[in-house]
Amino acid sequence: MSNDGVMLIMLTIATMFVMAKLSLGYEYFYITSAVVGKHSPVKFRCQSGDEDTGELVLHEGSTYEHRFDGMWSNTLYFCHFYLDNKDKVFDVWVYKPDKEGCWIWKTNPWYLPDERIHNGQVEWVIKDDGFYKHCVYKKRELDNEGRMKKLPLDTMIVKKYDW
């Protein structure tokens, strides 16, 4: 094979990689403090296998946004939260559905558009009594002819953890 042929193959592979990366884009998780009253601010630290946010502080009503590369499908983030003398550790982003059926992952080009819901983001709300997860999901219903109806997205907020 000539040098031009090798160069063309390498250029094609590089182009495919860049296109895949652009189509997958970024993922997000948000953490909002709805803790009210005479508490200290919520302190927390989030980590993945290759990233560490360091210690962060959330005051009442403020939101932390974390954006990360959605290229790899095995991403997991966990956070350790502190409020007064309480603390809690749990996964805030897992690339699989939870028991409520809230998919926390991004559709990729290998799935049909309606086969999976594109969520690509999740929001956690911290309250005095625990941690709530805000999900966006797609209802599924068939019409009289057995075809999938086009339904609007719906949302739900579920309490996941106590302090």
GROMACS .gro file of C-alpha atoms in nm:
model
  163
    1MET     CA    1   0.000   0.000   0.000
    2SER     CA    2   0.132   0.343  -0.089
    3ASN     CA    3   0.198   0.621   0.159
    4ASP     CA    4  -0.101   0.807   0.012
    5GLY     CA    5  -0.327   0.508   0.082
    6VAL     CA    6  -0.208   0.482   0.443
    7MET     CA    7  -0.253   0.857   0.490
    8LEU     CA    8  -0.606   0.838   0.346
    9ILE     CA    9  -0.702   0.555   0.583
   10MET     CA   10  -0.561   0.743   0.883
   11LEU     CA   11  -0.743   1.062   0.780
   12THR     CA   12  -1.070   0.869   0.739
   13ILE     CA   13  -1.037   0.710   1.085
   14ALA     CA   14  -0.955   1.046   1.245
   15THR     CA   15  -1.255   1.209   1.073
   16MET     CA   16  -1.488   0.932   1.191
   17PHE     CA   17  -1.359   0.972   1.548
   18VAL     CA   18  -1.417   1.350   1.545
   19MET     CA   19  -1.767   1.307   1.398
   20ALA     CA   20  -1.859   1.049   1.662
   21LYS     CA   21  -1.729   1.276   1.936
   22LEU     CA   22  -1.926   1.573   1.804
   23SER     CA   23  -2.247   1.371   1.776
   24LEU     CA   24  -2.220   1.245   2.133
   25GLY     CA   25  -2.138   1.588   2.275
   26TYR     CA   26  -2.142   1.666   2.644
   27GLU     CA   27  -2.337   1.537   2.940
   28TYR     CA   28  -2.445   1.745   3.239
   29PHE     CA   29  -2.547   1.706   3.597
   30TYR     CA   30  -2.683   1.983   3.816
   31ILE     CA   31  -2.697   2.007   4.193
   32THR     CA   32  -2.929   2.266   4.348
   33SER     CA   33  -2.952   2.359   4.714
   34ALA     CA   34  -3.306   2.402   4.843
   35VAL     CA   35  -3.193   2.376   5.205
   36VAL     CA   36  -3.365   2.648   5.408
   37GLY     CA   37  -3.329   2.774   5.760
   38LYS     CA   38  -3.033   2.815   5.989
   39HIS     CA   39  -2.800   2.568   5.825
   40SER     CA   40  -2.447   2.615   5.707
   41PRO     CA   41  -2.407   2.599   5.327
   42VAL     CA   42  -2.396   2.254   5.166
   43LYS     CA   43  -2.039   2.145   5.099
   44PHE     CA   44  -1.961   1.870   4.851
   45ARG     CA   45  -1.696   1.708   4.637
   46CYS     CA   46  -1.762   1.507   4.319
   47GLN     CA   47  -1.532   1.257   4.151
   48SER     CA   48  -1.515   1.023   3.855
   49GLY     CA   49  -1.238   0.784   3.759
   50ASP     CA   50  -1.034   1.068   3.610
   51GLU     CA   51  -1.178   1.392   3.747
   52ASP     CA   52  -1.209   1.555   4.090
   53THR     CA   53  -1.400   1.881   4.145
   54GLY     CA   54  -1.235   1.954   4.479
   55GLU     CA   55  -1.449   2.088   4.764
   56LEU     CA   56  -1.737   2.309   4.650
   57VAL     CA   57  -1.999   2.511   4.840
   58LEU     CA   58  -2.367   2.562   4.759
   59HIS     CA   59  -2.566   2.835   4.929
   60GLU     CA   60  -2.947   2.826   4.947
   61GLY     CA   61  -3.100   2.861   4.600
   62SER     CA   62  -2.774   2.821   4.410
   63THR     CA   63  -2.699   2.555   4.148
   64TYR     CA   64  -2.377   2.383   4.048
   65GLU     CA   65  -2.349   2.269   3.685
   66HIS     CA   66  -2.097   2.006   3.582
   67ARG     CA   67  -2.030   1.936   3.215
   68PHE     CA   68  -1.821   1.645   3.097
   69ASP     CA   69  -1.734   1.467   2.776
   70GLY     CA   70  -2.006   1.219   2.681
   71MET     CA   71  -1.784   1.012   2.453
   72TRP     CA   72  -1.743   0.710   2.681
   73SER     CA   73  -2.046   0.512   2.789
   74ASN     CA   74  -1.913   0.394   3.125
   75THR     CA   75  -1.896   0.731   3.300
   76LEU     CA   76  -1.982   0.736   3.670
   77TYR     CA   77  -1.968   1.034   3.907
   78PHE     CA   78  -2.021   1.016   4.281
   79CYS     CA   79  -2.039   1.302   4.529
   80HIS     CA   80  -1.985   1.333   4.903
   81PHE     CA   81  -2.219   1.592   5.061
   82TYR     CA   82  -2.189   1.764   5.400
   83LEU     CA   83  -2.449   1.972   5.586
   84ASP     CA   84  -2.390   2.068   5.948
   85ASN     CA   85  -2.304   1.735   6.118
   86LYS     CA   86  -2.459   1.515   5.846
   87ASP     CA   87  -2.298   1.363   5.539
   88LYS     CA   88  -2.401   1.141   5.247
   89VAL     CA   89  -2.220   0.976   4.954
   90PHE     CA   90  -2.394   0.847   4.640
   91ASP     CA   91  -2.365   0.824   4.263
   92VAL     CA   92  -2.501   1.137   4.094
   93TRP     CA   93  -2.442   1.017   3.737
   94VAL     CA   94  -2.452   0.655   3.621
   95TYR     CA   95  -2.473   0.557   3.257
   96LYS     CA   96  -2.773   0.324   3.302
   97PRO     CA   97  -3.139   0.350   3.406
   98ASP     CA   98  -3.243   0.363   3.767
   99LYS     CA   99  -3.546   0.179   3.907
  100GLU     CA  100  -3.780   0.466   3.813
  101GLY     CA  101  -3.679   0.417   3.450
  102CYS     CA  102  -3.505   0.752   3.429
  103TRP     CA  103  -3.238   0.705   3.167
  104ILE     CA  104  -2.929   0.907   3.244
  105TRP     CA  105  -2.750   0.869   2.917
  106LYS     CA  106  -2.737   1.015   2.574
  107THR     CA  107  -2.872   0.855   2.260
  108ASN     CA  108  -2.603   0.758   2.015
  109PRO     CA  109  -2.615   0.710   1.637
  110TRP     CA  110  -2.660   0.332   1.665
  111TYR     CA  111  -3.011   0.360   1.812
  112LEU     CA  112  -3.328   0.459   1.632
  113PRO     CA  113  -3.449   0.807   1.736
  114ASP     CA  114  -3.749   0.680   1.936
  115GLU     CA  115  -3.580   0.369   2.076
  116ARG     CA  116  -3.415   0.549   2.367
  117ILE     CA  117  -3.487   0.880   2.531
  118HIS     CA  118  -3.215   1.140   2.512
  119ASN     CA  119  -3.177   1.274   2.861
  120GLY     CA  120  -2.812   1.371   2.868
  121GLN     CA  121  -2.862   1.555   3.196
  122VAL     CA  122  -2.987   1.501   3.548
  123GLU     CA  123  -3.062   1.740   3.832
  124TRP     CA  124  -3.031   1.671   4.201
  125VAL     CA  125  -3.214   1.893   4.448
  126ILE     CA  126  -3.087   1.897   4.806
  127LYS     CA  127  -3.350   1.964   5.073
  128ASP     CA  128  -3.348   1.957   5.453
  129ASP     CA  129  -3.483   1.601   5.453
  130GLY     CA  130  -3.273   1.451   5.174
  131PHE     CA  131  -3.185   1.431   4.806
  132TYR     CA  132  -3.432   1.446   4.519
  133LYS     CA  133  -3.371   1.348   4.159
  134HIS     CA  134  -3.543   1.537   3.879
  135CYS     CA  135  -3.592   1.319   3.569
  136VAL     CA  136  -3.718   1.393   3.221
  137TYR     CA  137  -3.867   1.096   3.042
  138LYS     CA  138  -4.082   0.999   2.745
  139LYS     CA  139  -4.417   0.825   2.795
  140ARG     CA  140  -4.481   0.533   2.563
  141GLU     CA  141  -4.823   0.454   2.416
  142LEU     CA  142  -4.939   0.278   2.102
  143ASP     CA  143  -5.213   0.409   1.876
  144ASN     CA  144  -5.498   0.191   1.737
  145GLU     CA  145  -5.272   0.064   1.459
  146GLY     CA  146  -4.991  -0.040   1.692
  147ARG     CA  147  -4.760   0.252   1.613
  148MET     CA  148  -4.582   0.456   1.876
  149LYS     CA  149  -4.769   0.779   1.953
  150LYS     CA  150  -4.574   1.103   1.959
  151LEU     CA  151  -4.613   1.216   2.320
  152PRO     CA  152  -4.459   1.514   2.498
  153LEU     CA  153  -4.180   1.467   2.746
  154ASP     CA  154  -4.286   1.445   3.108
  155THR     CA  155  -4.097   1.506   3.430
  156MET     CA  156  -4.091   1.364   3.778
  157ILE     CA  157  -3.911   1.443   4.101
  158VAL     CA  158  -3.831   1.143   4.318
  159LYS     CA  159  -3.680   1.140   4.666
  160LYS     CA  160  -3.383   0.907   4.641
  161TYR     CA  161  -3.190   0.945   4.967
  162ASP     CA  162  -3.227   1.070   5.323
  163TRP     CA  163  -2.943   1.255   5.487
   0.00000   0.00000   0.00000
